[in-house]
PDB file of C-alpha atoms in Angstrom:
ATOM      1  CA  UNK A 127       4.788 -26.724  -4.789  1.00  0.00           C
ATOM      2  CA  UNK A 128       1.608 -25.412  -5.949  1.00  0.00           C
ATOM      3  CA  UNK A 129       0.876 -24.747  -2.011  1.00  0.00           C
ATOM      4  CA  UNK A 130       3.842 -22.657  -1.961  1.00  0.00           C
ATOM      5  CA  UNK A 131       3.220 -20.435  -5.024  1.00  0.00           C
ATOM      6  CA  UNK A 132      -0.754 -19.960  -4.217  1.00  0.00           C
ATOM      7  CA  UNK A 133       1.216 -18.180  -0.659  1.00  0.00           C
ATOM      8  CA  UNK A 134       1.703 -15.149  -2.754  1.00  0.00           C
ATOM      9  CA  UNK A 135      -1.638 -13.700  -1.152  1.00  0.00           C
ATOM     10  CA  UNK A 136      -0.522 -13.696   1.921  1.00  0.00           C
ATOM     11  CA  UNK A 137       2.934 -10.898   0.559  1.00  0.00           C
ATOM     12  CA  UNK A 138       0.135  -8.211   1.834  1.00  0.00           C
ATOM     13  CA  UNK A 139       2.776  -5.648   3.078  1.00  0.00           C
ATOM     14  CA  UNK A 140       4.505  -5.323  -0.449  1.00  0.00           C
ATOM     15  CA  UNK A 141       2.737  -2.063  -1.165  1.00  0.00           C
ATOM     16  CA  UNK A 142       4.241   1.005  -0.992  1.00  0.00           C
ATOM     17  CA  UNK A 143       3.021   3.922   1.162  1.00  0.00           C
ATOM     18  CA  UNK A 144       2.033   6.838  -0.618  1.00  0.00           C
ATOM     19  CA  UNK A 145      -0.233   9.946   0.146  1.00  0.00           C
ATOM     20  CA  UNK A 146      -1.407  13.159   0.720  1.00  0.00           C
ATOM     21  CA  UNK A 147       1.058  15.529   2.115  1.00  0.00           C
ATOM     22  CA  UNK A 148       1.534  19.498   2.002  1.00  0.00           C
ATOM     23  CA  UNK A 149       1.764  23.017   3.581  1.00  0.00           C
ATOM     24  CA  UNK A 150      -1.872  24.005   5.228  1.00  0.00           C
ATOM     25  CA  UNK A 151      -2.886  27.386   5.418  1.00  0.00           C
ATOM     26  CA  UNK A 152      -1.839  27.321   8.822  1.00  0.00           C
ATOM     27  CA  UNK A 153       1.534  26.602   7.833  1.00  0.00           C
ATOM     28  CA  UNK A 154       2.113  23.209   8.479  1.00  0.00           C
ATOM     29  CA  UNK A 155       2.569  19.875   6.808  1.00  0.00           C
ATOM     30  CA  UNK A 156      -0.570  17.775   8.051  1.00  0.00           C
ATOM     31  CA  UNK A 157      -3.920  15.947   7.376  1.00  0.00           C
ATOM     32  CA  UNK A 158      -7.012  18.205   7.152  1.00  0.00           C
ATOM     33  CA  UNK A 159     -10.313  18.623   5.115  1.00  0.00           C
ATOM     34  CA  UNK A 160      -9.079  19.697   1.613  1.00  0.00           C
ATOM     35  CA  UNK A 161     -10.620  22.394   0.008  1.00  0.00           C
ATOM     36  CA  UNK A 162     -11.833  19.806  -2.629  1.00  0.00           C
ATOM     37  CA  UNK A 163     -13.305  17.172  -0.085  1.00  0.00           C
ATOM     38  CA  UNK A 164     -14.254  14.372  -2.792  1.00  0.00           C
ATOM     39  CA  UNK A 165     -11.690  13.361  -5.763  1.00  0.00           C
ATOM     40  CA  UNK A 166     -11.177  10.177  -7.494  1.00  0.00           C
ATOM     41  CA  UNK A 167      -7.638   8.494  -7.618  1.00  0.00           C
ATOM     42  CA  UNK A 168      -6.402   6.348  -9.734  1.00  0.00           C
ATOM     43  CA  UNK A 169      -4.067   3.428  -8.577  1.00  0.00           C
ATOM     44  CA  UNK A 170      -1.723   0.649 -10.497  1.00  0.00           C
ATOM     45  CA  UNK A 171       0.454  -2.063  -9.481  1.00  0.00           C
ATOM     46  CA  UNK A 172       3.076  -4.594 -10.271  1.00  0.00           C
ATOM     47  CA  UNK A 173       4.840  -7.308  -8.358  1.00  0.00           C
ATOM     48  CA  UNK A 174       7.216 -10.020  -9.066  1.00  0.00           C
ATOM     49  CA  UNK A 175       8.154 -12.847  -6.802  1.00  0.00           C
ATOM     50  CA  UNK A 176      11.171 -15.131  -7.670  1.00  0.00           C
ATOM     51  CA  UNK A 177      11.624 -17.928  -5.701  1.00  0.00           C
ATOM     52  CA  UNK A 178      14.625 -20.401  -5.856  1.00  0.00           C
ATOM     53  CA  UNK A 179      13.324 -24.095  -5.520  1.00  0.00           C
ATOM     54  CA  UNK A 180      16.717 -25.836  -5.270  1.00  0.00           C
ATOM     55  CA  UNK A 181      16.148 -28.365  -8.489  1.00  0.00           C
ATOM     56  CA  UNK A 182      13.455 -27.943  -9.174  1.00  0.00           C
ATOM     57  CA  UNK A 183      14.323 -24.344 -10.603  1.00  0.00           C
ATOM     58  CA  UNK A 184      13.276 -20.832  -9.925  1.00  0.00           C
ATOM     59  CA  UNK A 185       9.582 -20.426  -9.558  1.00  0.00           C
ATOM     60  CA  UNK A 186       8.256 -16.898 -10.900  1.00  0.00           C
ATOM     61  CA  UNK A 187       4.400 -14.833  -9.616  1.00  0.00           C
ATOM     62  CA  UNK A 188       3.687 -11.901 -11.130  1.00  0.00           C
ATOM     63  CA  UNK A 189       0.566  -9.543  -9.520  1.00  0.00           C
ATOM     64  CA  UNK A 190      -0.810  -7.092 -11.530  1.00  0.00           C
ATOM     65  CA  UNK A 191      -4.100  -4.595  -9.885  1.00  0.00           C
ATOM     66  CA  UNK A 192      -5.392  -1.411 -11.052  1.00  0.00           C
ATOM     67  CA  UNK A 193      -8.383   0.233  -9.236  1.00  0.00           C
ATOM     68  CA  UNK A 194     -10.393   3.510  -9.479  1.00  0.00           C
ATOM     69  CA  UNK A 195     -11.242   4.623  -5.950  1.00  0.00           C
ATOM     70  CA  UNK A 196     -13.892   7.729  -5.094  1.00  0.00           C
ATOM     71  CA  UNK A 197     -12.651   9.276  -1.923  1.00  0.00           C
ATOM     72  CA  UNK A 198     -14.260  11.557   0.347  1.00  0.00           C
ATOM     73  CA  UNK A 199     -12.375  13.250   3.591  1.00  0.00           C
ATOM     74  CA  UNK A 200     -15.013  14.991   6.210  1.00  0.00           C
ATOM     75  CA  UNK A 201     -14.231  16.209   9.766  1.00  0.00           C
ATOM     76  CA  UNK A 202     -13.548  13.387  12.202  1.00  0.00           C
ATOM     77  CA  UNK A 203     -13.079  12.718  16.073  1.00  0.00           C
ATOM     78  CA  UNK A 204      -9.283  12.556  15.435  1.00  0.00           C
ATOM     79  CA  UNK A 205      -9.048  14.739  12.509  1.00  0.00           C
ATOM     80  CA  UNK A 206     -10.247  13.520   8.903  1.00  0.00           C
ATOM     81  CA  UNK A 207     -12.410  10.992   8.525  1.00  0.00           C
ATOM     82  CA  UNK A 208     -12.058   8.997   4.799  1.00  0.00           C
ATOM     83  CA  UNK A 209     -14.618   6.975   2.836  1.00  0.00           C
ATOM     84  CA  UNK A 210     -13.283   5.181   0.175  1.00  0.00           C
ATOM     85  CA  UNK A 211     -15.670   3.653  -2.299  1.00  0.00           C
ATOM     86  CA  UNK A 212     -14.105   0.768  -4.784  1.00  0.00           C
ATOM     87  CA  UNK A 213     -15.515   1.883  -8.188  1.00  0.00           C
ATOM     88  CA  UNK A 214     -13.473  -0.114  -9.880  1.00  0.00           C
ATOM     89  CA  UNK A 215     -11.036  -3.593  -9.247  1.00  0.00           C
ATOM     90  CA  UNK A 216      -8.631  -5.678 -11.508  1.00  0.00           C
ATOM     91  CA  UNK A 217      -6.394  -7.479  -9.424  1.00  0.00           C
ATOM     92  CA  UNK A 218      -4.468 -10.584 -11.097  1.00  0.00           C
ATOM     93  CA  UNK A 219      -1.670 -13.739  -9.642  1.00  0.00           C
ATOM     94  CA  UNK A 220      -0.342 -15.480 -12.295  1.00  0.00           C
ATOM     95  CA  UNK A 221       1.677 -18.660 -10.799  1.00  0.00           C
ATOM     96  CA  UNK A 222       3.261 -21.431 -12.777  1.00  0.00           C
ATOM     97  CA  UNK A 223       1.901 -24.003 -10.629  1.00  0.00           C
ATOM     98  CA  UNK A 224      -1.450 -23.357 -11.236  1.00  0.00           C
ATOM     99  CA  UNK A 225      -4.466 -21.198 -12.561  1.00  0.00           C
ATOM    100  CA  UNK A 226      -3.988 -16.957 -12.085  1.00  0.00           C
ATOM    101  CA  UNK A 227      -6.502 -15.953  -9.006  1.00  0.00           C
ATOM    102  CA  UNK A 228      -8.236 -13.014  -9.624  1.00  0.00           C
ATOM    103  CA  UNK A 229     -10.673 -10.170  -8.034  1.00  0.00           C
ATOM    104  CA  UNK A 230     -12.780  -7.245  -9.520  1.00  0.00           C
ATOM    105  CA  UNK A 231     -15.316  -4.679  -7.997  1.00  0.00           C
ATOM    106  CA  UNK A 232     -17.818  -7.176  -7.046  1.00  0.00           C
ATOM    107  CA  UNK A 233     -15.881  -8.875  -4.416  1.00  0.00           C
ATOM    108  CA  UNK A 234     -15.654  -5.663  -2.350  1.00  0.00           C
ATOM    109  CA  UNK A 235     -19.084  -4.588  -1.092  1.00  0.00           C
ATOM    110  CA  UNK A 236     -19.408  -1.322   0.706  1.00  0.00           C
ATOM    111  CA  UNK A 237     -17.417   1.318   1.975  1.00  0.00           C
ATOM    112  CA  UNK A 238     -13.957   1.349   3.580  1.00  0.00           C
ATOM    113  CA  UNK A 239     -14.292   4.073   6.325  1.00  0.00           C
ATOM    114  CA  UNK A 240     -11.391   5.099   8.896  1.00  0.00           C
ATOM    115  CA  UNK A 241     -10.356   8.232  10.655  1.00  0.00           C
ATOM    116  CA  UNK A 242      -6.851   9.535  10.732  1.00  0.00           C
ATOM    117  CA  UNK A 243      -5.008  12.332  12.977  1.00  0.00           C
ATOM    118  CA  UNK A 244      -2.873  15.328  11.249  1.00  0.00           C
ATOM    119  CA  UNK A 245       0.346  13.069  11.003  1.00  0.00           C
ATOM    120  CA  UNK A 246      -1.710  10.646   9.527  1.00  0.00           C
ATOM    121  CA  UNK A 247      -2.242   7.763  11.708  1.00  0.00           C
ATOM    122  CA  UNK A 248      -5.030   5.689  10.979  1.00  0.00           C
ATOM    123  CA  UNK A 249      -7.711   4.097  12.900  1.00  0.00           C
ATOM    124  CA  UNK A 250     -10.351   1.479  11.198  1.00  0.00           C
ATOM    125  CA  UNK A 251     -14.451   2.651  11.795  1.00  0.00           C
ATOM    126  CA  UNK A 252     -15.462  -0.123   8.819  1.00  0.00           C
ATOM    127  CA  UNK A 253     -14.621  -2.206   6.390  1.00  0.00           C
ATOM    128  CA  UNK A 254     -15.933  -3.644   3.298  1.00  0.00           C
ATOM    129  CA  UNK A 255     -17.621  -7.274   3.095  1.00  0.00           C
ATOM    130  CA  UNK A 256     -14.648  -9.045   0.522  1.00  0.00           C
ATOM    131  CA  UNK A 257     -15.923 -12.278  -1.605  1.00  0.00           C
ATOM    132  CA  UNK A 258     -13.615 -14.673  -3.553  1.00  0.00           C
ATOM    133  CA  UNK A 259      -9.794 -13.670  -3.371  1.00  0.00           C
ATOM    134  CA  UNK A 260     -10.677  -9.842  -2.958  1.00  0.00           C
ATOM    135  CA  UNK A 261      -9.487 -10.471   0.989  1.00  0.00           C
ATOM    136  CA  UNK A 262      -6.018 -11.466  -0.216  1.00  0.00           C
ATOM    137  CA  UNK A 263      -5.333  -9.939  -3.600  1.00  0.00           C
ATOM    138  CA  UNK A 264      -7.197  -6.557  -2.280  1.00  0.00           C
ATOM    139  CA  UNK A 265      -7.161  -6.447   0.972  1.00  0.00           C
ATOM    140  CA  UNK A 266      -9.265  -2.929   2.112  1.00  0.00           C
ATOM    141  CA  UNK A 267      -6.589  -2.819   5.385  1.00  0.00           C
ATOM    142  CA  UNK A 268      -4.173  -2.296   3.496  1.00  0.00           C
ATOM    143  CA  UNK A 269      -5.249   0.660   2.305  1.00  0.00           C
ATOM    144  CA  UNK A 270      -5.760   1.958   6.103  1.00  0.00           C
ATOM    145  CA  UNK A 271      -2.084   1.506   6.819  1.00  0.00           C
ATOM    146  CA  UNK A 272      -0.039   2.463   3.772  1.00  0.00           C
ATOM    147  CA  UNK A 273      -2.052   5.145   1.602  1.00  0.00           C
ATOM    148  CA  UNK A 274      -1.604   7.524   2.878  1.00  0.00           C
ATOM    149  CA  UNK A 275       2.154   8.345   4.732  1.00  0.00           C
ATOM    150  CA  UNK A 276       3.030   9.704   8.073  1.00  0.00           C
ATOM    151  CA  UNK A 277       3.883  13.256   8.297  1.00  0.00           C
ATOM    152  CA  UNK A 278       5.102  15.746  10.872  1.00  0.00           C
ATOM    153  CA  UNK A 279       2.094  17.214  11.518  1.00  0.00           C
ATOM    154  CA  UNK A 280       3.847  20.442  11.953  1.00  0.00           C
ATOM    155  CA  UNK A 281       5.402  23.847   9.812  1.00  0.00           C
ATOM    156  CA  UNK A 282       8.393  21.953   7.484  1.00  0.00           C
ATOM    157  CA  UNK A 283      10.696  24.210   5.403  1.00  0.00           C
ATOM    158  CA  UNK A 284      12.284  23.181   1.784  1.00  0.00           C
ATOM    159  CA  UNK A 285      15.229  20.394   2.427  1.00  0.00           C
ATOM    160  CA  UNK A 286      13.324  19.174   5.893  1.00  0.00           C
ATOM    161  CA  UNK A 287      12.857  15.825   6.721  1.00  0.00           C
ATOM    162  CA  UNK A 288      10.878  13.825   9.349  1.00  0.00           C
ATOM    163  CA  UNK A 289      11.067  10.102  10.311  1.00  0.00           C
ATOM    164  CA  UNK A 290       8.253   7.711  11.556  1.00  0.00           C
ATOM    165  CA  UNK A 291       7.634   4.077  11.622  1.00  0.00           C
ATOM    166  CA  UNK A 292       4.106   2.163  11.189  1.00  0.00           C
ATOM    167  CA  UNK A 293       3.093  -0.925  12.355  1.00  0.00           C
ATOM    168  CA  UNK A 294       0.151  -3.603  11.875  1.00  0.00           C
ATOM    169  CA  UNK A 295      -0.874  -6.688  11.614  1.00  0.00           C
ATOM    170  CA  UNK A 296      -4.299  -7.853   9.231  1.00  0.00           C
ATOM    171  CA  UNK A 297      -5.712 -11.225   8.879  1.00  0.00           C
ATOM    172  CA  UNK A 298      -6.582 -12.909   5.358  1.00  0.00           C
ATOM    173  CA  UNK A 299      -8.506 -16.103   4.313  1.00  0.00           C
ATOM    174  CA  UNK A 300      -5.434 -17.765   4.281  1.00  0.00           C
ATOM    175  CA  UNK A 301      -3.078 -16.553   7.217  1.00  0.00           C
ATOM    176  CA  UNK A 302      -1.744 -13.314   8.924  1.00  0.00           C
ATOM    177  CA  UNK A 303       0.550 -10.596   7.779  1.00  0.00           C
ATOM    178  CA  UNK A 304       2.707  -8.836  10.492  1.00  0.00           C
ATOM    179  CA  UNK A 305       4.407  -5.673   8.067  1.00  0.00           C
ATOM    180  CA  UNK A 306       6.597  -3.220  10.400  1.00  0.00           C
ATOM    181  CA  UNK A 307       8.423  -0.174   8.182  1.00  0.00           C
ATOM    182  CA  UNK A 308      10.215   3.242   9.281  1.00  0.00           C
ATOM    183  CA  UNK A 309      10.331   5.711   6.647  1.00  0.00           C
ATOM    184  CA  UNK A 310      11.897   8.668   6.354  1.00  0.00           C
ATOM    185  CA  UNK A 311      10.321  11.859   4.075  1.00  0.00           C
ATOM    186  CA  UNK A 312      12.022  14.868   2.396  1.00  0.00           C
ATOM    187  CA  UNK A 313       9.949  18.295   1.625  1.00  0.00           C
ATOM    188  CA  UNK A 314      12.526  19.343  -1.356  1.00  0.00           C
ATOM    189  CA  UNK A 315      10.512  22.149  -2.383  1.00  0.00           C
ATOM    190  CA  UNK A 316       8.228  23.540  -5.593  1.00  0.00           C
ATOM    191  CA  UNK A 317       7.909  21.837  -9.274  1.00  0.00           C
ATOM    192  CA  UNK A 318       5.946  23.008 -12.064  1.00  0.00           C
ATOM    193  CA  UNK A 319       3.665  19.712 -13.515  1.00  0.00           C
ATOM    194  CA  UNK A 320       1.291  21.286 -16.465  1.00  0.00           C
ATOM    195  CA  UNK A 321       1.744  24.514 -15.342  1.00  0.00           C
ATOM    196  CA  UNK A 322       0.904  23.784 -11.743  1.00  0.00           C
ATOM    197  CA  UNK A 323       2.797  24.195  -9.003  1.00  0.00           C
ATOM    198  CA  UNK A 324       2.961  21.650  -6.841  1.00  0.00           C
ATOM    199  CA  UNK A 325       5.113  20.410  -3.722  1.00  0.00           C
ATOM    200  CA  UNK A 326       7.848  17.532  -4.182  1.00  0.00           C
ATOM    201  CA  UNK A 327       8.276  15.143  -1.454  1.00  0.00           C
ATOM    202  CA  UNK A 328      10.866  11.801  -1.464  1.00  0.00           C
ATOM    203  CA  UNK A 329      10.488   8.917   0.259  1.00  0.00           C
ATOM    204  CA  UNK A 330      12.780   6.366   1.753  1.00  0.00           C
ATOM    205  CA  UNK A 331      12.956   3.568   4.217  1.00  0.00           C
ATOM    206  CA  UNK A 332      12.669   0.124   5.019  1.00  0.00           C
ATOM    207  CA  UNK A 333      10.463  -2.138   5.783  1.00  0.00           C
ATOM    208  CA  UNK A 334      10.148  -6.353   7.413  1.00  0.00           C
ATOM    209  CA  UNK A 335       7.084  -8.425   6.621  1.00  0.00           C
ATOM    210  CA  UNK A 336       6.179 -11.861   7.955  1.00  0.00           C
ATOM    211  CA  UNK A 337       3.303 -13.785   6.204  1.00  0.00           C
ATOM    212  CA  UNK A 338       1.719 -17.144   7.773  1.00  0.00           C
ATOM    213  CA  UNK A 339      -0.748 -19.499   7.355  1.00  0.00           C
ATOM    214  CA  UNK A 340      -2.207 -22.578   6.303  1.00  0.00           C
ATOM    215  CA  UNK A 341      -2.257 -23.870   2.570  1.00  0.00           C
ATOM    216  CA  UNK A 342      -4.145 -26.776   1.394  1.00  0.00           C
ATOM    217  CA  UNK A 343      -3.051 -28.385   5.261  1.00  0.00           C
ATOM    218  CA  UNK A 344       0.419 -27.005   4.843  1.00  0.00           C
ATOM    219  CA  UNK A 345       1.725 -24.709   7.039  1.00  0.00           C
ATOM    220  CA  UNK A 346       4.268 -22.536   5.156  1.00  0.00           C
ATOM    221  CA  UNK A 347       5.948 -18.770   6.428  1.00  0.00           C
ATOM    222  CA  UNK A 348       7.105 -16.034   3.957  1.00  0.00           C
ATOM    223  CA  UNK A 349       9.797 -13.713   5.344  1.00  0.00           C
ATOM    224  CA  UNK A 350      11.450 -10.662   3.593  1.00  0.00           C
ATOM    225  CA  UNK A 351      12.584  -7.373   3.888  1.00  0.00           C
ATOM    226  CA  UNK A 352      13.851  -4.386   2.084  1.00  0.00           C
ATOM    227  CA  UNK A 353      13.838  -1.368   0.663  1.00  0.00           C
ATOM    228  CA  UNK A 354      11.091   1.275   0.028  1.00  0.00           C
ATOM    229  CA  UNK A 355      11.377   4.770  -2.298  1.00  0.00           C
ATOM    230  CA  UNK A 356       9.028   7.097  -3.777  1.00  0.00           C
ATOM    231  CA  UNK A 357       8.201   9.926  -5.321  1.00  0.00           C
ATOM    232  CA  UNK A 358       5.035  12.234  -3.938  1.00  0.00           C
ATOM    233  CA  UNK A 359       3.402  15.217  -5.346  1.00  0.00           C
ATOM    234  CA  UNK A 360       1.316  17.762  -3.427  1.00  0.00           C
ATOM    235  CA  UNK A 361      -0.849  20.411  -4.331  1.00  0.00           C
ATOM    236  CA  UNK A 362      -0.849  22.998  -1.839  1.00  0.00           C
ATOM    237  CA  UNK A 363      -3.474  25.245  -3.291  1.00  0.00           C
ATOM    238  CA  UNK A 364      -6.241  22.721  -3.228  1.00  0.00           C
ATOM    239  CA  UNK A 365      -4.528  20.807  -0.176  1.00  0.00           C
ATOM    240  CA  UNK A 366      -4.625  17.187  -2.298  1.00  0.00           C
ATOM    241  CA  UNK A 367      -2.362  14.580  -3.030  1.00  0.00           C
ATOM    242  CA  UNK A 368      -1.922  14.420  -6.749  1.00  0.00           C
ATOM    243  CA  UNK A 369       0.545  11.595  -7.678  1.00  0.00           C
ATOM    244  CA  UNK A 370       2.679   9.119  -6.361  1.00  0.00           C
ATOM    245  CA  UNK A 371       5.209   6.559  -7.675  1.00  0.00           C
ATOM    246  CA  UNK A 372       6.629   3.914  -5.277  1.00  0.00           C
ATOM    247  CA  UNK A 373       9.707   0.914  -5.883  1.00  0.00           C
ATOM    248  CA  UNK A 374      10.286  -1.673  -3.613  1.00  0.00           C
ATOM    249  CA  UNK A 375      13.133  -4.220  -3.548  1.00  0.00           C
ATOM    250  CA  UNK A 376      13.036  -6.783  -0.783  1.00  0.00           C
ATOM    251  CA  UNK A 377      13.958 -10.153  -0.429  1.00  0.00           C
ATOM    252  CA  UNK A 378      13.479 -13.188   1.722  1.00  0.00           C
ATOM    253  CA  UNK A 379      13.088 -16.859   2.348  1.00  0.00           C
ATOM    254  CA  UNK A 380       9.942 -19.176   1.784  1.00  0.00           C
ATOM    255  CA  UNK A 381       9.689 -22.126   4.091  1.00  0.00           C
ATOM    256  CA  UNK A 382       6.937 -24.745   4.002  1.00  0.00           C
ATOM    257  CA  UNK A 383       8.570 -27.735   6.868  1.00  0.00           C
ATOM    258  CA  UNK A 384       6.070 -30.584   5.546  1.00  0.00           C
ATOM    259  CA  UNK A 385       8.035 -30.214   1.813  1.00  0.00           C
ATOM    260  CA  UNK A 386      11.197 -31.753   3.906  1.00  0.00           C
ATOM    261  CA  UNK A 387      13.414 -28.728   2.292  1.00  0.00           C
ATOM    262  CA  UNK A 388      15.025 -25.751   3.844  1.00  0.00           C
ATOM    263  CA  UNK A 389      13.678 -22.160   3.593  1.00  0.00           C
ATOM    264  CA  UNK A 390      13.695 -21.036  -0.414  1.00  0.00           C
ATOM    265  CA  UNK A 391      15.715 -17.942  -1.218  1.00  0.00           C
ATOM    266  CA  UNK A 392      12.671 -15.519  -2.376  1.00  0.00           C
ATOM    267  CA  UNK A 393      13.208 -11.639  -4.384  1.00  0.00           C
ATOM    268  CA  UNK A 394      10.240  -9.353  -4.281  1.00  0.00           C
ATOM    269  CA  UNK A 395      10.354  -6.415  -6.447  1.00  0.00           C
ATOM    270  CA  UNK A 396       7.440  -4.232  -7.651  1.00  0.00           C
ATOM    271  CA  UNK A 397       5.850  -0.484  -8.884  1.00  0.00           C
ATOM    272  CA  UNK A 398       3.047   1.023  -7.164  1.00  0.00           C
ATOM    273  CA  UNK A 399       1.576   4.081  -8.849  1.00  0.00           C
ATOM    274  CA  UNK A 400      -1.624   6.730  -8.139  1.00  0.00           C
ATOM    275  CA  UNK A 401      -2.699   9.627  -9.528  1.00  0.00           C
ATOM    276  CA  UNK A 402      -5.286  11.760  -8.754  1.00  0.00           C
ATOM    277  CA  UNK A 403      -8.351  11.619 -11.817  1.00  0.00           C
ATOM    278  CA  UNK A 404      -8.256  15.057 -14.033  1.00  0.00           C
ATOM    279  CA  UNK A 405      -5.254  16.040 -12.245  1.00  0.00           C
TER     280      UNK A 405
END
């Protein structure tokens, strides 16, 4: 079983999309060059996989990763171009079934680069070089894909809402990871953080993940799906996504056909959290 538990790498789509949204001067809700082009966000995370093994009990992961992350948006050909520069890593699996796998700063070397359109969809220019586990347990795609959210790419008004679904697929070390969501965003109006005011957007939706691959010569396949909700704030005077807090609850089977068993009932829950440094 220690084949199945070390599969937790390949649960890449877990993470919840969060990111910059809010009324441009022009008027609308859409990706452009903020008026403070490099920030530093902060970002935390927390997973928990439960999987029931029949007799042999319930087997329990738990992921833990907390990075610092310089960003800087530019003009691009489709709109904003991003660099995102790793300043700092801690990403952690703890499994019963063997030793915790982890990755820092140092397995990710050089920038992640992509461009993105106003609504926010995403296209890769480079990525960086990953040693160790950093390609599962930080995987720079995912970063491309869920970050930052879709939006309308249009004018919205308070108590709006727009719809749109993402899809991708991103290869690991140790398999592929097929993660398909639709997601559905609110624009409920003003709040007042710290005497700022800022613009509060909800988010919910679900989304489907596969995982594959090969562990030590086993094949196994992780399926699960669920639900996705979050919280988003958005500061329209300085155009920048300020913080974000994300839940997921999702749940699935586990099957590895050279074990001789039938697929293993699986629960994923987790917390995904960023915040923008200095506020």
């Amino acid at each position: 079983m220690k084949s199945v538990a070390a599969t937790f790498v390949l649960l890449l789509g877990l993470t919840a999309c969060a990111g910059p949204g809010g009324m441009s001067p022009s008027g609308g809700l859409m990706y452009q060059v903020p008026e403070t082009p490099s920030v530093v966000y902060l970002t935390g995370d927390t997973s928990s996989i439960d999987i029931d093994a029949g007799p042999m009990g319930t087997m329990t992961m738990r992921g833990t990763g907390a990075a610092t992350m310089a960003v800087t948006f530019a003009p691009g050909e489709t709109g904003v171009q991003v660099t995102a520069t790793f300043q700092e890593l801690n990403a952690r699996l703890s499994q019963p079934m063997g030793g915790a796998q982890t990755a820092t700063e140092d397995d990710l070397v050089g920038d992640l680069v992509f461009t993105m359109d106003p609504q926010g969809h995403t296209t890769v220019v480079s990525v960086p070089e990953t040693k160790g586990m950093a390609g599962e347990l930080a995987n720079p795609h995912n970063l491309v894909y869920e970050f930052f959210p879709l939006l309308p790419g249009g004018a919205v008004d308070p108590g709006e809402s727009w719809t749109d679904s993402l899809h991708y697929q991103i290869e690991t070390g140790m398999g592929e990871v097929e993660s398909s969501s639709t997601m559905t965003y609110t624009l409920h109006g003003d709040t007042v953080v710290d005497g700022v005011r800022l613009l509060h957007i909800t988010m919910a939706g679900t989304a489907d993940v596969v995982g594959s691959g090969v562990t030590e010569g086993m094949e196994v396949t992780q399926i699960f799906s669920g639900d996705v909700t979050g919280t988003i704030l958005w500061d329209p005077a300085r155009s920048l996504y300020v913080s974000g807090v994300f839940d997921r609850d999702m749940d699935g089977t586990v099957e590895v056909p050279a074990a001789g068993m039938p697929p293993m009932p699986m629960k994923v829950t987790g917390t995904s959290r960023v915040t923008i440094q200095g506020g």
